[in-house]
Amino acid sequence: GEKLATLTSIASGMKMAASSARLSPSVCSVLLFIANISEATEWRVVWEDEFEGSVGAAPNAEWWTVRNNMTHGPLEQQLYTADAVALDGVGHLVLTTARREVRGPGREYNFTSGWVDTQGKVNATFGRWEVRAKLPDPHAIGIWPAHWLMPEPSPWNCWPVGGEIDIMESNGGIFNNTVLGTYHWGANCTASSAQPSRNATDPPNNCTCGCGCDLHHLVPNPPGNGQFECVHPHGDPWRCTTAHDFSLDFHVFAVEWNATSIRWFVDGAEYWQRVLGVDHVSYIPIEPFYVILNTAIQPPAYNPGAGTGDQYPVHHVVDYVRILAPA
């Protein structure tokens, strides 16, 4: 009904045909190990999903789990529901964030939104990970789309031990519509990178036993020419002076990860990297990681005004997800 019509409307003018979501014939398992790489210049796809399917259908259940009646942290304003996740019928996955009063675990929520992940189904060690997506309207203050990687199977039982690689996250309002490349790590279960210092890195003496949290901003420079640079001014990395609306068109967000470094890209332009042993980086993950796609709404304590405004519903539209290995 109304939801299917909305999805069809979102898709209007977008990609009308693509190959089916698939594994490369050379891959015999969705548990992938990609040999350690330095800085490959040519890549081959070893797994991808281009989200082919009928309007309103769920993504391929062999690869994705759609989370339902799930929360993520006590302060976020959304409840993740299965009906917020659907294919649009023309090769996209759509995560819809809507103003809606629902009862979730332990309390009431004012919004519903979408979360999908490949935990237990698709994971890989190292390689290039790409997500081509159009982000939600950044005028919805506090909207928080993310594409991120978590370890699995994890030999650790707490975060941030084992690492978290955020391919992309964006915050409506607070960061002037920029996107961020983020890496979290910790030495033990008491290390916390949830409260980063206002510097490029967190020295070990700023947290328990060593931890890190990078918040590096990507903005166009100059605006409109398609070129990007990292803007992370000393003294106040939370603010950037140039904005780019990543909801206007699709962009390819990517990381290249090996045993000694992680590098972040948008549309092929590298804008940040973390290297083992440099700037207090004491750990680069070497375990298999899986991918999460979601849209949250920040709590007002993090982003004043979050959840206000009349932009809702907003849509996080994903064209494809790919894992690549050196050619």
CSV table of N, CA and C in Angstrom, one decimal, residues 36-40 43 124-130 147-151 160 162-168 180-186 201 212-214 216 253-266 269-279 281-287 289:
chain,number,residue,atom,x,y,z
A,36,ASN,N,46.9,-10.8,3.2
A,36,ASN,CA,47.4,-9.5,3.6
A,36,ASN,C,47.9,-8.7,2.4
A,37,ILE,N,47.5,-7.4,2.4
A,37,ILE,CA,47.8,-6.6,1.2
A,37,ILE,C,48.5,-5.3,1.8
A,38,SER,N,49.2,-4.7,0.9
A,38,SER,CA,49.8,-3.4,1.3
A,38,SER,C,48.9,-2.3,0.7
A,39,GLU,N,49.1,-1.9,-0.5
A,39,GLU,CA,48.3,-0.8,-1.1
A,39,GLU,C,48.0,-1.3,-2.5
A,40,ALA,N,47.0,-2.1,-2.7
A,40,ALA,CA,46.7,-2.6,-4.0
A,40,ALA,C,46.1,-1.5,-4.8
A,43,TRP,N,41.5,-4.2,-8.1
A,43,TRP,CA,40.7,-5.1,-7.2
A,43,TRP,C,39.8,-5.9,-8.0
A,124,ALA,N,34.7,-11.2,6.4
A,124,ALA,CA,36.0,-11.3,5.7
A,124,ALA,C,37.1,-10.7,6.5
A,125,THR,N,38.3,-11.1,6.3
A,125,THR,CA,39.5,-10.4,6.9
A,125,THR,C,40.3,-9.7,5.8
A,126,PHE,N,40.5,-8.4,6.1
A,126,PHE,CA,41.2,-7.5,5.1
A,126,PHE,C,40.4,-7.2,3.9
A,127,GLY,N,41.0,-6.5,2.9
A,127,GLY,CA,40.4,-6.2,1.6
A,127,GLY,C,39.9,-4.8,1.6
A,128,ARG,N,39.1,-4.5,0.5
A,128,ARG,CA,38.5,-3.3,0.3
A,128,ARG,C,37.0,-3.5,0.4
A,129,TRP,N,36.3,-2.7,1.3
A,129,TRP,CA,34.9,-2.8,1.5
A,129,TRP,C,34.3,-1.5,1.0
A,130,GLU,N,33.2,-1.7,0.2
A,130,GLU,CA,32.6,-0.5,-0.4
A,130,GLU,C,31.1,-0.5,-0.2
A,147,HIS,N,27.7,2.9,8.1
A,147,HIS,CA,28.1,1.7,7.5
A,147,HIS,C,29.4,1.3,8.3
A,148,TRP,N,29.3,0.1,8.9
A,148,TRP,CA,30.4,-0.2,9.9
A,148,TRP,C,30.7,-1.7,10.0
A,149,LEU,N,31.9,-2.0,10.4
A,149,LEU,CA,32.4,-3.3,10.5
A,149,LEU,C,32.7,-3.7,12.0
A,150,MET,N,32.3,-4.9,12.3
A,150,MET,CA,32.6,-5.4,13.7
A,150,MET,C,33.2,-6.8,13.6
A,151,PRO,N,34.0,-7.2,14.6
A,151,PRO,CA,34.7,-8.5,14.5
A,151,PRO,C,33.7,-9.7,14.8
A,160,PRO,N,35.6,-1.6,23.2
A,160,PRO,CA,36.0,-1.7,21.8
A,160,PRO,C,37.2,-2.7,21.6
A,162,GLY,N,39.1,-5.6,20.2
A,162,GLY,CA,38.9,-6.2,18.9
A,162,GLY,C,38.7,-5.2,17.7
A,163,GLY,N,38.3,-4.0,18.1
A,163,GLY,CA,38.2,-2.9,17.1
A,163,GLY,C,36.8,-2.8,16.5
A,164,GLU,N,36.6,-1.6,16.0
A,164,GLU,CA,35.4,-1.3,15.2
A,164,GLU,C,35.8,-0.3,14.1
A,165,ILE,N,35.5,-0.7,12.8
A,165,ILE,CA,35.9,0.1,11.7
A,165,ILE,C,34.6,0.7,11.1
A,166,ASP,N,34.5,2.0,11.2
A,166,ASP,CA,33.3,2.7,10.6
A,166,ASP,C,33.7,3.2,9.2
A,167,ILE,N,33.1,2.5,8.2
A,167,ILE,CA,33.4,3.0,6.8
A,167,ILE,C,32.9,4.4,6.6
A,168,MET,N,31.7,4.7,7.2
A,168,MET,CA,31.1,6.0,7.1
A,168,MET,C,30.1,6.2,8.2
A,180,LEU,N,32.1,11.0,8.2
A,180,LEU,CA,33.3,10.7,9.1
A,180,LEU,C,33.8,9.3,8.8
A,181,GLY,N,35.1,9.2,8.9
A,181,GLY,CA,35.7,7.8,9.0
A,181,GLY,C,36.2,7.6,10.4
A,182,THR,N,35.8,6.5,11.0
A,182,THR,CA,36.1,6.4,12.4
A,182,THR,C,36.7,5.0,12.7
A,183,TYR,N,37.7,4.9,13.6
A,183,TYR,CA,38.2,3.7,14.1
A,183,TYR,C,38.3,3.7,15.6
A,184,HIS,N,37.7,2.7,16.2
A,184,HIS,CA,37.7,2.5,17.6
A,184,HIS,C,38.5,1.3,18.0
A,185,TRP,N,39.3,1.3,19.0
A,185,TRP,CA,40.0,0.2,19.5
A,185,TRP,C,40.3,0.3,21.0
A,186,GLY,N,40.5,-0.8,21.7
A,186,GLY,CA,40.8,-0.7,23.1
A,186,GLY,C,41.7,-1.9,23.5
A,201,THR,N,44.2,12.3,17.7
A,201,THR,CA,44.2,10.9,18.3
A,201,THR,C,44.1,11.0,19.8
A,212,GLY,N,41.4,4.4,21.4
A,212,GLY,CA,41.4,5.4,20.4
A,212,GLY,C,40.1,5.6,19.8
A,213,CYS,N,39.9,6.8,19.3
A,213,CYS,CA,38.6,7.1,18.6
A,213,CYS,C,39.0,8.2,17.6
A,214,ASP,N,38.9,8.0,16.3
A,214,ASP,CA,39.2,9.0,15.3
A,214,ASP,C,37.8,9.5,14.8
A,216,HIS,N,37.3,11.9,11.8
A,216,HIS,CA,37.8,12.7,10.8
A,216,HIS,C,36.8,13.0,9.7
A,253,PHE,N,31.4,5.0,-0.5
A,253,PHE,CA,32.2,5.1,0.8
A,253,PHE,C,33.0,3.8,0.9
A,254,ALA,N,34.2,3.9,1.3
A,254,ALA,CA,35.1,2.6,1.3
A,254,ALA,C,36.2,2.7,2.3
A,255,VAL,N,36.6,1.5,2.7
A,255,VAL,CA,37.9,1.4,3.5
A,255,VAL,C,38.7,0.3,2.8
A,256,GLU,N,40.0,0.5,2.9
A,256,GLU,CA,41.0,-0.5,2.5
A,256,GLU,C,41.7,-0.9,3.8
A,257,TRP,N,41.7,-2.2,4.1
A,257,TRP,CA,42.2,-2.7,5.4
A,257,TRP,C,43.2,-3.8,5.2
A,258,ASN,N,44.3,-3.7,5.9
A,258,ASN,CA,45.3,-4.8,5.9
A,258,ASN,C,45.8,-4.9,7.3
A,259,ALA,N,46.8,-5.8,7.5
A,259,ALA,CA,47.3,-6.1,8.9
A,259,ALA,C,48.0,-4.9,9.5
A,260,THR,N,48.3,-3.9,8.8
A,260,THR,CA,49.1,-2.8,9.3
A,260,THR,C,48.4,-1.4,9.1
A,261,SER,N,47.3,-1.3,8.4
A,261,SER,CA,46.7,0.0,8.2
A,261,SER,C,45.3,-0.1,7.8
A,262,ILE,N,44.6,1.0,7.9
A,262,ILE,CA,43.2,1.2,7.4
A,262,ILE,C,43.2,2.5,6.8
A,263,ARG,N,42.6,2.6,5.6
A,263,ARG,CA,42.5,3.8,4.8
A,263,ARG,C,41.0,4.1,4.4
A,264,TRP,N,40.6,5.4,4.4
A,264,TRP,CA,39.2,5.7,4.2
A,264,TRP,C,39.1,6.5,2.9
A,265,PHE,N,38.0,6.3,2.1
A,265,PHE,CA,37.8,6.9,0.8
A,265,PHE,C,36.4,7.3,0.6
A,266,VAL,N,36.2,8.3,-0.1
A,266,VAL,CA,34.9,8.7,-0.7
A,266,VAL,C,35.0,8.9,-2.2
A,269,ALA,N,38.6,9.0,-3.5
A,269,ALA,CA,39.6,9.9,-2.9
A,269,ALA,C,39.9,9.5,-1.5
A,270,GLU,N,41.1,9.2,-1.2
A,270,GLU,CA,41.5,8.9,0.2
A,270,GLU,C,41.6,10.2,1.0
A,271,TYR,N,41.0,10.1,2.2
A,271,TYR,CA,41.0,11.3,3.1
A,271,TYR,C,41.5,11.0,4.5
A,272,TRP,N,41.8,9.8,4.8
A,272,TRP,CA,42.3,9.5,6.2
A,272,TRP,C,42.9,8.1,6.2
A,273,GLN,N,43.9,7.9,7.1
A,273,GLN,CA,44.4,6.6,7.3
A,273,GLN,C,44.9,6.4,8.7
A,274,ARG,N,44.9,5.2,9.2
A,274,ARG,CA,45.5,4.8,10.5
A,274,ARG,C,46.5,3.7,10.2
A,275,VAL,N,47.7,3.9,10.8
A,275,VAL,CA,48.8,3.0,10.6
A,275,VAL,C,49.3,2.4,11.9
A,276,LEU,N,49.5,1.1,11.9
A,276,LEU,CA,50.0,0.5,13.2
A,276,LEU,C,51.3,1.1,13.6
A,277,GLY,N,51.3,1.5,14.9
A,277,GLY,CA,52.6,2.1,15.5
A,277,GLY,C,52.7,3.6,15.3
A,278,VAL,N,51.8,4.2,14.6
A,278,VAL,CA,51.9,5.6,14.3
A,278,VAL,C,50.8,6.3,15.1
A,279,ASP,N,51.1,7.5,15.7
A,279,ASP,CA,50.1,8.3,16.4
A,279,ASP,C,49.3,7.4,17.4
A,281,VAL,N,48.5,4.4,17.6
A,281,VAL,CA,47.7,3.2,17.1
A,281,VAL,C,48.4,1.9,17.5
A,282,SER,N,47.9,1.3,18.5
A,282,SER,CA,48.6,0.1,19.0
A,282,SER,C,48.0,-1.2,18.5
A,283,TYR,N,46.9,-1.1,17.7
A,283,TYR,CA,46.2,-2.3,17.3
A,283,TYR,C,45.5,-2.1,16.0
A,284,ILE,N,45.7,-3.0,15.0
A,284,ILE,CA,44.9,-3.0,13.8
A,284,ILE,C,44.2,-4.4,13.7
A,285,PRO,N,43.0,-4.5,13.5
A,285,PRO,CA,42.3,-5.9,13.6
A,285,PRO,C,42.9,-6.9,12.5
A,286,ILE,N,42.9,-8.1,13.0
A,286,ILE,CA,43.3,-9.2,12.1
A,286,ILE,C,42.3,-10.3,12.1
A,287,GLU,N,41.1,-10.1,12.7
A,287,GLU,CA,40.1,-11.1,12.7
A,287,GLU,C,39.1,-10.8,11.6
A,289,PHE,N,35.6,-9.6,10.0
A,289,PHE,CA,34.6,-8.6,10.3
A,289,PHE,C,33.4,-8.9,9.5
